[in-house]
Coordinates of C-alpha atoms and ligand atoms in Angstrom, one line a residue:
M1 CA 134.1 109.7 99.6
D2 CA 136.1 111.1 96.3
R3 CA 132.8 113.1 94.9
F4 CA 129.3 113.3 95.2
Y5 CA 126.4 114.0 92.6
I6 CA 123.0 115.4 93.8
T7 CA 120.3 116.8 91.9
T8 CA 116.6 118.1 92.4
A9 CA 113.5 117.9 90.7
I10 CA 113.2 120.0 87.4
D11 CA 110.5 122.7 87.9
Y12 CA 107.3 122.9 85.2
V13 CA 107.7 126.3 83.9
N14 CA 104.0 127.0 83.5
G15 CA 104.5 129.2 86.6
A16 CA 106.9 131.3 88.2
P17 CA 108.8 129.5 91.4
H18 CA 107.0 129.6 95.0
I19 CA 107.9 128.7 98.0
G20 CA 107.4 124.8 97.6
H21 CA 109.8 125.0 95.0
A22 CA 112.4 127.0 97.2
Y23 CA 112.2 124.4 99.8
E24 CA 113.5 121.4 97.7
K25 CA 116.2 124.0 96.3
I26 CA 117.2 125.0 99.6
L27 CA 117.6 121.3 101.5
T28 CA 119.5 120.3 98.2
D29 CA 122.1 123.0 98.2
I30 CA 122.4 122.6 102.1
I31 CA 123.0 119.1 101.3
A32 CA 125.5 120.1 99.0
R33 CA 127.1 122.7 100.8
H34 CA 127.7 120.3 103.6
Y35 CA 129.2 117.4 101.3
S36 CA 131.7 119.8 100.2
Q37 CA 132.9 120.0 103.5
R38 CA 133.5 116.3 103.2
T39 CA 134.7 115.6 99.6
N40 CA 136.7 117.8 97.3
D41 CA 134.3 117.0 94.3
M42 CA 130.7 118.0 94.4
Y43 CA 128.5 118.4 91.6
F44 CA 125.0 119.9 91.9
L45 CA 122.2 119.8 89.0
T46 CA 119.0 121.7 89.1
G47 CA 116.8 123.1 85.9
T48 CA 113.7 123.4 84.4
D49 CA 111.2 120.6 82.6
E50 CA 109.6 122.4 80.0
H51 CA 108.2 120.1 77.7
G52 CA 104.2 119.0 77.7
I53 CA 100.9 120.0 77.5
K54 CA 100.5 122.1 80.7
I55 CA 103.0 124.4 79.2
Q56 CA 101.8 124.4 75.9
K57 CA 98.3 124.9 77.5
T58 CA 99.5 128.2 79.5
A59 CA 101.5 129.8 76.6
A60 CA 98.4 129.6 74.1
A61 CA 96.6 131.2 76.7
K62 CA 98.8 134.1 77.0
G63 CA 99.4 134.4 73.4
I64 CA 102.7 133.6 73.4
S65 CA 104.9 130.5 72.0
P66 CA 105.9 127.5 74.4
K67 CA 109.6 128.6 74.0
E68 CA 108.6 132.1 74.8
L69 CA 107.1 131.1 77.7
C70 CA 109.7 128.9 78.8
D71 CA 112.4 131.1 78.2
E72 CA 110.5 134.0 80.8
N73 CA 109.6 131.5 83.4
S74 CA 113.1 129.5 83.4
Q75 CA 114.8 132.7 83.9
K76 CA 112.5 133.5 87.2
F77 CA 113.6 130.1 88.3
K78 CA 117.0 131.0 87.6
D79 CA 116.7 134.1 89.5
A80 CA 115.0 133.2 92.5
W81 CA 117.9 130.8 93.0
K82 CA 120.3 133.4 92.7
A83 CA 118.2 135.4 95.5
L84 CA 118.9 132.2 97.9
D85 CA 122.4 131.7 97.5
I86 CA 121.5 128.1 95.6
N87 CA 125.2 127.3 94.3
Y88 CA 124.4 124.5 91.8
N89 CA 127.1 123.8 89.1
K90 CA 124.5 123.2 86.3
F91 CA 121.2 124.2 85.3
I92 CA 119.7 122.4 82.9
R93 CA 116.4 123.0 80.6
T94 CA 115.1 119.9 78.8
T95 CA 114.7 122.2 75.7
D96 CA 118.4 122.4 75.4
D97 CA 119.5 120.8 72.3
Y98 CA 121.8 118.6 73.8
H99 CA 119.6 117.1 76.2
K100 CA 116.6 116.9 73.3
K101 CA 119.4 114.8 71.0
T102 CA 120.3 112.3 73.9
V103 CA 116.9 111.6 75.0
Q104 CA 115.9 110.7 71.2
K105 CA 118.8 108.3 71.1
I106 CA 117.8 106.9 74.2
F107 CA 114.1 106.4 73.0
K108 CA 115.6 104.9 69.7
K109 CA 117.8 102.6 71.8
L110 CA 114.6 101.7 74.1
V111 CA 112.6 101.0 70.6
E112 CA 115.4 99.1 68.7
Q113 CA 116.0 96.5 71.8
G114 CA 112.2 95.9 72.4
D115 CA 111.6 97.8 75.9
I116 CA 109.3 100.3 73.7
Y117 CA 106.7 99.2 71.4
K118 CA 103.9 101.1 70.0
N119 CA 99.9 100.2 70.9
S120 CA 96.7 101.9 70.7
Y121 CA 95.8 103.3 74.0
E122 CA 92.4 104.7 75.6
G123 CA 93.2 106.3 79.1
L124 CA 92.4 109.6 81.8
Y125 CA 95.1 111.8 81.3
C126 CA 95.7 114.7 83.8
S127 CA 97.7 117.5 82.6
G128 CA 98.4 118.4 85.7
C129 CA 100.4 115.5 86.6
E130 CA 101.5 115.1 83.0
C131 CA 100.6 111.4 83.4
F132 CA 97.8 108.7 82.5
L133 CA 95.8 108.1 85.8
N134 CA 94.3 104.6 87.1
P135 CA 90.1 105.0 87.0
K136 CA 90.5 103.2 90.9
D137 CA 92.6 106.1 92.0
L138 CA 90.1 109.0 91.0
T139 CA 88.0 110.7 93.7
E140 CA 84.0 109.6 93.8
D141 CA 83.7 112.4 91.5
G142 CA 85.8 111.2 89.0
L143 CA 88.5 114.0 89.6
C144 CA 92.3 113.3 89.8
P145 CA 92.8 113.3 93.5
D146 CA 96.2 116.2 93.4
H147 CA 94.5 118.2 91.0
L148 CA 90.9 117.9 91.7
K149 CA 90.2 118.2 87.9
K150 CA 88.5 115.8 85.7
P151 CA 90.9 114.0 83.7
D152 CA 90.9 113.9 79.8
V153 CA 89.8 110.7 77.9
V154 CA 92.7 110.4 75.7
K155 CA 92.5 107.5 72.7
E156 CA 95.4 107.5 70.6
E157 CA 98.3 105.3 69.2
N158 CA 101.3 105.3 71.9
Y159 CA 104.5 104.0 72.1
F160 CA 104.5 102.0 75.5
F161 CA 107.4 100.8 77.8
K162 CA 107.7 97.3 79.2
L163 CA 107.5 98.3 82.9
T164 CA 106.2 95.0 84.1
K165 CA 109.6 93.7 82.7
Y166 CA 111.7 95.1 85.5
K167 CA 109.0 95.1 88.1
D168 CA 110.8 92.2 90.2
A169 CA 114.0 93.5 89.5
I170 CA 112.6 97.0 91.0
I171 CA 111.1 95.1 94.2
K172 CA 114.1 93.0 94.8
H173 CA 116.3 96.5 94.6
I174 CA 114.1 98.3 97.1
K175 CA 113.7 95.4 99.6
E176 CA 117.6 94.6 99.3
N177 CA 118.5 98.6 100.0
P178 CA 116.7 100.1 102.9
D179 CA 118.4 103.3 102.1
F180 CA 117.2 103.3 98.6
I181 CA 114.1 105.3 99.3
V182 CA 114.4 108.1 102.1
P183 CA 112.4 108.5 104.2
A184 CA 111.9 104.3 104.6
F185 CA 108.7 104.9 105.5
R186 CA 107.6 105.8 101.9
A187 CA 109.2 102.5 100.5
N188 CA 106.1 100.4 101.8
E189 CA 104.1 102.8 99.4
V190 CA 105.9 102.3 96.5
L191 CA 106.2 98.5 96.9
N192 CA 102.4 98.6 97.2
Q193 CA 102.1 100.7 94.0
L194 CA 104.5 98.3 92.3
E195 CA 102.3 95.5 93.1
D196 CA 99.6 96.3 90.1
I197 CA 101.9 98.4 87.7
Q198 CA 101.4 98.3 84.3
D199 CA 103.4 98.8 81.1
I200 CA 103.5 103.0 80.8
S201 CA 102.6 105.5 77.7
V202 CA 106.0 107.3 77.1
S203 CA 104.8 109.2 73.7
R204 CA 101.8 111.1 73.1
A205 CA 100.4 111.8 69.4
K206 CA 101.5 114.8 67.9
S207 CA 98.1 116.0 67.1
N208 CA 97.3 116.2 70.7
V209 CA 100.6 117.1 72.3
K210 CA 102.8 119.4 69.9
W211 CA 105.2 120.6 72.7
G212 CA 107.4 117.7 73.1
I213 CA 110.6 116.0 71.7
D214 CA 110.1 114.4 68.2
V215 CA 110.6 110.8 68.3
L216 CA 113.1 110.0 65.8
D217 CA 111.9 108.2 62.5
D218 CA 108.5 108.7 63.8
P219 CA 107.4 112.7 63.9
E220 CA 103.9 111.9 64.7
Q221 CA 104.7 111.2 68.0
S222 CA 106.3 113.5 70.8
I223 CA 108.2 111.7 73.7
Y224 CA 106.2 112.2 76.8
V225 CA 107.5 114.3 79.6
W226 CA 108.2 111.9 82.2
I227 CA 111.2 109.9 80.3
D228 CA 112.3 113.3 78.5
A229 CA 112.3 114.5 82.4
L230 CA 113.9 111.7 84.0
S231 CA 116.7 111.7 81.2
N232 CA 118.1 114.8 82.7
Y233 CA 119.8 113.3 85.4
I234 CA 122.4 111.8 82.8
T235 CA 122.4 113.9 79.7
A236 CA 123.2 116.8 81.9
I237 CA 126.6 115.3 82.9
G238 CA 127.4 113.9 79.2
Y239 CA 125.2 110.3 79.1
D240 CA 125.2 109.2 75.3
T241 CA 124.0 105.8 74.2
E242 CA 127.1 105.4 72.4
N243 CA 129.9 107.4 73.8
P244 CA 129.2 108.5 77.1
S245 CA 131.4 111.8 78.6
E246 CA 134.0 111.2 81.2
D247 CA 131.7 113.5 83.9
F248 CA 129.5 111.1 83.1
K249 CA 131.6 108.0 84.2
K250 CA 133.1 109.9 87.1
Y251 CA 129.4 111.0 88.4
W252 CA 127.2 108.4 87.5
P253 CA 125.4 106.9 89.6
V254 CA 124.1 109.8 91.6
D255 CA 124.2 109.8 95.2
V256 CA 120.9 111.5 95.9
H257 CA 118.0 112.7 93.8
V258 CA 116.2 115.3 96.2
I259 CA 112.7 115.2 95.2
G260 CA 109.3 115.9 96.6
K261 CA 106.8 112.8 97.8
D262 CA 104.3 113.6 95.0
I263 CA 107.0 112.4 92.0
L264 CA 108.6 109.4 94.1
K265 CA 106.4 107.1 92.0
F266 CA 108.5 108.1 89.1
H267 CA 111.5 108.3 90.6
S268 CA 111.6 105.0 92.2
I269 CA 109.5 102.9 89.9
Y270 CA 109.8 104.5 86.2
W271 CA 113.5 105.8 86.5
P272 CA 115.0 102.8 87.8
A273 CA 113.4 100.4 84.8
F274 CA 114.8 103.3 82.3
L275 CA 118.2 102.6 83.8
L276 CA 117.9 99.0 84.0
A277 CA 116.8 99.3 80.6
L278 CA 119.9 101.3 79.6
D279 CA 121.9 98.9 81.7
L280 CA 122.8 101.7 84.2
P281 CA 123.7 101.4 87.9
L282 CA 120.8 102.8 90.2
P283 CA 120.7 106.0 92.0
K284 CA 122.1 105.6 95.7
H285 CA 119.4 107.4 97.5
I286 CA 115.9 108.8 96.6
F287 CA 115.1 111.2 99.1
A288 CA 111.5 112.5 98.6
H289 CA 110.8 115.4 100.8
G290 CA 107.4 116.2 102.2
W291 CA 105.2 119.5 101.1
I292 CA 105.1 123.0 102.2
T293 CA 101.6 124.8 103.3
I294 CA 101.0 128.2 104.1
D295 CA 99.3 128.5 107.4
E296 CA 98.6 125.3 107.5
T297 CA 96.7 125.4 104.1
K298 CA 97.9 123.7 100.7
M299 CA 99.1 126.8 98.4
S300 CA 96.8 127.5 95.4
K301 CA 96.7 129.7 92.5
S302 CA 92.6 129.7 93.2
L303 CA 93.6 130.1 97.2
G304 CA 95.7 133.4 96.2
N305 CA 98.3 132.1 99.1
V306 CA 101.2 131.5 96.8
I307 CA 104.0 132.9 98.0
S308 CA 107.1 133.4 96.1
P309 CA 110.8 133.3 98.0
T310 CA 112.0 136.3 96.8
S311 CA 108.8 138.3 98.1
V312 CA 109.7 136.9 101.5
L313 CA 113.2 138.3 101.3
E314 CA 111.8 141.5 100.4
S315 CA 108.8 142.3 102.6
F316 CA 111.1 141.5 105.7
E317 CA 113.6 143.4 103.8
L318 CA 116.3 140.6 104.3
K319 CA 119.9 141.4 102.6
E320 CA 120.7 137.9 102.6
P321 CA 118.3 134.7 102.2
D322 CA 120.3 132.9 105.4
A323 CA 117.1 133.4 107.7
F324 CA 114.8 132.2 104.9
R325 CA 117.1 129.2 103.8
Y326 CA 117.4 128.2 107.8
Y327 CA 113.3 128.5 108.3
M328 CA 112.6 126.5 105.6
A329 CA 115.3 123.9 106.0
T330 CA 114.1 123.3 109.4
S331 CA 110.3 123.6 108.9
A332 CA 109.9 119.6 109.1
P333 CA 111.5 116.5 110.2
C334 CA 113.0 114.3 107.1
G335 CA 110.2 113.8 104.6
R336 CA 107.2 115.2 106.5
D337 CA 105.2 118.3 105.4
G338 CA 106.3 121.6 106.7
N339 CA 104.5 124.9 107.0
Y340 CA 105.1 128.5 106.5
S341 CA 103.9 131.1 108.6
D342 CA 105.0 134.6 108.9
D343 CA 104.7 134.8 112.6
D344 CA 106.5 131.5 113.1
F345 CA 109.3 132.6 110.6
K346 CA 109.9 135.8 112.6
E347 CA 109.8 134.2 116.1
K348 CA 112.1 131.4 115.3
V349 CA 114.8 133.0 112.9
N350 CA 114.7 135.9 115.9
A351 CA 115.1 133.0 118.6
H352 CA 117.4 130.7 116.8
L353 CA 119.8 133.1 114.8
A354 CA 119.6 136.3 116.4
N355 CA 119.4 135.9 120.5
S356 CA 120.7 132.7 120.5
M357 CA 123.6 132.1 117.8
G358 CA 124.5 135.9 116.9
N359 CA 123.9 137.3 119.7
L360 CA 126.3 134.7 121.8
L361 CA 129.3 135.7 119.3
N362 CA 128.6 139.2 119.5
R363 CA 128.7 139.6 123.5
T364 CA 131.5 137.0 123.8
L365 CA 133.5 138.9 121.6
S366 CA 132.6 142.2 122.8
M367 CA 133.9 140.7 126.6
L368 CA 137.1 139.7 125.1
V369 CA 137.6 143.3 123.7
K370 CA 136.3 145.1 127.1
Y371 CA 138.5 142.8 129.6
F372 CA 141.4 142.1 127.3
D373 CA 141.2 144.7 124.2
G374 CA 140.4 141.6 122.0
E375 CA 143.3 139.5 122.6
V376 CA 143.4 136.0 123.6
K377 CA 146.2 134.9 126.1
E378 CA 148.0 131.9 126.4
E379 CA 146.7 131.2 129.6
F380 CA 143.3 131.2 128.1
L381 CA 143.5 128.2 126.1
I382 CA 142.3 125.1 127.7
S383 CA 143.8 121.7 128.0
A384 CA 144.0 118.9 129.9
N385 CA 146.4 120.4 132.5
N386 CA 144.9 123.8 132.4
E387 CA 141.3 123.7 132.9
L388 CA 140.4 126.5 135.7
V389 CA 136.7 126.5 134.5
E390 CA 135.0 123.4 135.2
G391 CA 133.4 121.5 132.4
S392 CA 134.9 123.7 129.3
Q393 CA 137.1 120.9 128.1
K394 CA 134.0 118.5 128.4
L395 CA 132.0 121.4 126.6
I396 CA 134.4 121.6 123.6
K397 CA 134.6 117.9 123.4
H398 CA 131.2 117.4 123.1
A399 CA 130.9 120.5 120.0
L400 CA 133.3 118.1 118.2
G401 CA 131.4 114.9 119.0
T402 CA 128.3 116.8 117.7
V403 CA 130.1 117.1 114.1
K404 CA 129.9 113.1 113.7
V405 CA 126.0 113.6 114.8
V406 CA 125.5 116.3 112.6
E407 CA 127.1 114.3 109.4
N408 CA 125.1 110.8 110.5
H409 CA 122.0 112.9 110.1
F410 CA 123.0 114.5 106.8
N411 CA 123.9 110.9 105.8
H412 CA 120.4 110.1 106.3
F413 CA 119.3 113.3 104.8
E414 CA 117.7 114.7 108.2
I415 CA 118.4 118.6 107.5
A416 CA 115.9 120.0 110.3
E417 CA 117.1 117.2 112.8
A418 CA 120.7 117.8 112.2
A419 CA 120.1 122.0 112.8
Q420 CA 118.6 121.1 115.9
E421 CA 122.0 119.5 117.2
I422 CA 123.8 122.5 116.1
M423 CA 121.3 124.8 118.0
G424 CA 121.9 122.4 120.8
I425 CA 125.4 123.1 121.3
V426 CA 124.5 126.9 120.9
D427 CA 122.2 126.6 124.0
M428 CA 125.0 124.7 126.0
A429 CA 127.3 127.6 125.0
N430 CA 125.1 130.2 126.0
K431 CA 124.4 128.0 129.4
F432 CA 127.8 128.0 129.8
V433 CA 128.0 131.9 129.8
T434 CA 125.3 132.1 132.3
D435 CA 126.6 129.4 134.7
N436 CA 130.1 131.0 134.9
A437 CA 129.3 134.7 134.4
P438 CA 132.4 135.9 132.8
W439 CA 131.6 139.4 134.0
T440 CA 131.3 138.5 138.0
L441 CA 134.7 136.8 137.2
A442 CA 136.0 139.8 135.9
K443 CA 134.8 141.9 138.6
E444 CA 136.3 139.2 141.3
G445 CA 139.7 140.1 139.3
K446 CA 139.6 136.3 138.3
M447 CA 140.9 137.3 134.9
T448 CA 142.4 133.7 133.4
E449 CA 139.1 132.5 134.5
C450 CA 137.0 134.8 132.6
G451 CA 139.4 134.2 129.6
Q452 CA 139.3 130.9 129.7
V453 CA 134.9 130.9 129.6
L454 CA 135.4 133.4 126.7
T455 CA 138.0 131.2 124.9
T456 CA 135.7 127.8 125.4
V457 CA 132.9 129.8 124.0
L458 CA 134.8 131.3 121.0
E459 CA 136.2 127.6 120.1
I460 CA 132.6 126.4 120.4
M461 CA 131.3 129.0 118.0
C462 CA 134.3 127.9 115.4
V463 CA 132.4 124.4 115.3
V464 CA 128.8 126.1 115.0
T465 CA 130.2 128.4 112.1
A466 CA 131.5 125.3 110.4
L467 CA 128.2 123.4 110.7
I468 CA 125.6 126.2 110.0
Y469 CA 127.5 127.2 106.9
P470 CA 125.5 125.1 104.9
Y471 CA 122.3 126.7 106.1
C472 CA 123.2 130.3 106.4
P473 CA 126.6 130.5 104.4
N474 CA 126.7 134.3 104.3
F475 CA 126.3 134.7 108.4
A476 CA 128.5 131.8 108.7
K477 CA 131.4 133.9 106.3
E478 CA 130.8 136.6 108.7
M479 CA 130.7 134.5 111.9
A480 CA 134.3 133.1 110.6
R481 CA 135.8 136.2 110.0
Q482 CA 135.3 137.9 113.2
L483 CA 136.9 134.5 115.1
S484 CA 139.7 134.6 112.1
F485 CA 138.5 130.8 111.4
N486 CA 139.1 129.1 107.9
L487 CA 135.7 128.1 106.8
D488 CA 137.5 126.4 103.6
A489 CA 138.5 123.8 106.0
K490 CA 137.1 120.0 106.0
L491 CA 134.9 119.1 108.7
D492 CA 137.3 116.3 109.4
D493 CA 140.2 118.7 110.2
L494 CA 138.2 120.8 112.7
T495 CA 140.2 120.4 115.7
S496 CA 139.5 121.4 119.3
D497 CA 142.4 124.7 119.0
N498 CA 140.8 126.6 116.3
I499 CA 141.5 129.9 118.1
K500 CA 145.0 131.0 118.4
C501 CA 146.8 133.4 121.1
G502 CA 147.3 136.4 120.3
K503 CA 144.8 139.8 119.2
L504 CA 141.5 138.2 117.7
I505 CA 139.8 141.4 117.0
S506 CA 139.3 145.1 117.7
K507 CA 135.7 146.7 119.2
E508 CA 135.3 147.9 115.1
E509 CA 135.7 144.8 113.6
I510 CA 132.7 143.0 116.2
K511 CA 129.4 143.2 113.8
P512 CA 126.1 141.8 114.7
V513 CA 125.8 138.8 112.3
F514 CA 121.8 139.2 112.2
L515 CA 119.5 141.7 113.3
R516 CA 116.4 140.6 114.6
V517 CA 113.6 140.5 112.0
D518 CA 111.2 143.8 112.8
S519 CA 108.0 142.5 113.9
E520 CA 106.3 145.4 111.9
L521 CA 107.5 144.3 108.6
A522 CA 105.6 141.0 108.9
D523 CA 102.5 142.8 108.9
K524 CA 103.2 143.9 105.2
S525 CA 101.0 142.0 102.9
A526 CA 103.4 142.3 99.4
K527 CA 104.1 138.7 99.7
K528 CA 101.3 137.3 98.1
Ligands
MSP1 N1 108.6 118.8 86.5 C1 108.2 117.6 87.6 C2 109.7 117.3 88.0 C3 110.7 116.1 87.2 S1 111.9 115.8 87.6 C4 112.5 114.8 87.0 C5 107.1 118.2 88.6 N2 107.6 119.5 88.5 S2 107.3 120.9 89.3 O1 107.6 122.0 88.9 O2 105.4 120.3 89.8 O3 107.8 120.1 91.2 C6 109.0 120.4 91.3 C7 109.6 120.1 92.4 O4 109.1 121.0 93.7 C8 108.7 118.8 92.7 O5 109.6 118.3 93.5 C9 107.5 118.8 93.9 O6 107.3 117.9 94.7 C10 108.1 120.1 94.4 N3 106.7 121.0 95.3 C11 106.2 121.7 94.4 N4 105.2 121.9 95.3 C12 105.7 121.9 96.4 C13 105.2 122.4 98.0 N5 104.3 123.2 98.1 N6 105.8 121.9 99.0 C14 106.8 121.5 98.4 N7 107.5 120.3 97.4 C15 106.7 121.2 96.7 O7 106.9 117.7 89.2

């Protein structure tokens, strides 16, 4: 694997980021950090989607210009991602000049080659979705099923993209590449949607939608959000219709677009069609994650249950975002919906991160200090002809085997499933300590055996540190420090002898990795 290019959806800036947006960025950051342990060249793109009627209307209601609203809210997304340690390489804004220029060129090229044509049109437009709806998809009351709002009747001249021309090629691609859409169960949904696909409107009359990119040579039309928004994945890395950059040649096609299930149609039908029209290769994978609810209820402004990610950190007084990242990432199996609740958050991170993982490292190192002044002796190292404690070698081998299992989960974007495997090794190591009771061995004077038990666990904690790093980068750095373990190493370089002989740690250098979340704090209602 020589390089890995990963993107998130770009968020609308008509509001501030909430934990649904955060869920996606956390998943993407975890995948990116994991693959940076497998490749030397990682490129992670995120950003904000800033055009369209929704933003125009929100700005008007606030009495500010759309650009002012975009600047204000785009910054909120950047601040939130900083607080969550989202380690992106580039943040694109669709109001960036280079993006707008390239989108105009893409549009012009498609007009010139006959893939885009002008036609008059009457349709039902939902500004929540920023798209025209098919009347058969409305609720019984004629509302948009996602936004429960009556769509606007729009009659205008629009430019249309010949989606129907690419229908067969897309169907073939989906059928021949079963891992194009992840999870696979969503592919059928997309194939069904493809059945009655029509050509799509790709512009809006300027008289109705002012806040958009002008169509070159026809300034009475604004390029409608999806062709603008989707193109970010290539404009950000230097695509140009005539002279694409070296970065573009290196990174395209993208390895994975991480998006929510609600926008799968745009990514697995519209986007491939635009790319085919531009004669560009298709994305390797489109990973559609599920949605996050709050206390099992859909997040909505009207219910007042929208939670911002930074307020969770603040209300639990978390100095680092690691526990929140871990919780969100493990909230649902691949592609399924997840849920956030304060009680569940507390319970899970206390159990997994404080009690099982952090505490295991803490007590093992404390025993090493207590019994051996923090020194790993030659005879503690476990090898085929030096295994006094039954099962130590097997356990270390199992932990190393888990690295491959975790990698395989990541190959399928199974982030929660991979975390479960990692916690599985932690549980086995905890059981190994209980079963072999190093404190009893020490009491009985079986010091080499005692040392072997501790060294086995420390060896396993090195593997855990490397594997948990994408989820909890700060905790992993602290664990690596205490273990004198090189966290920059690639996963392939992990061996069974990460722990070396000699003084490992002193009493003063041992610190708890993660303190339990105080139950009192969870009752604060500051989050809403
Ligand atoms: N701007 C478009 C995406 C364009 S991508 C070329 C958009 N923006 S959005 O702000 O509405 O959503 C951004 C991402 O956040 C989407 O992938 C969406 O699925 C995700 N989520 C929004 N609410 C969510 C939850 N409640 N839960 C999980 N993800 C959610 O769509």
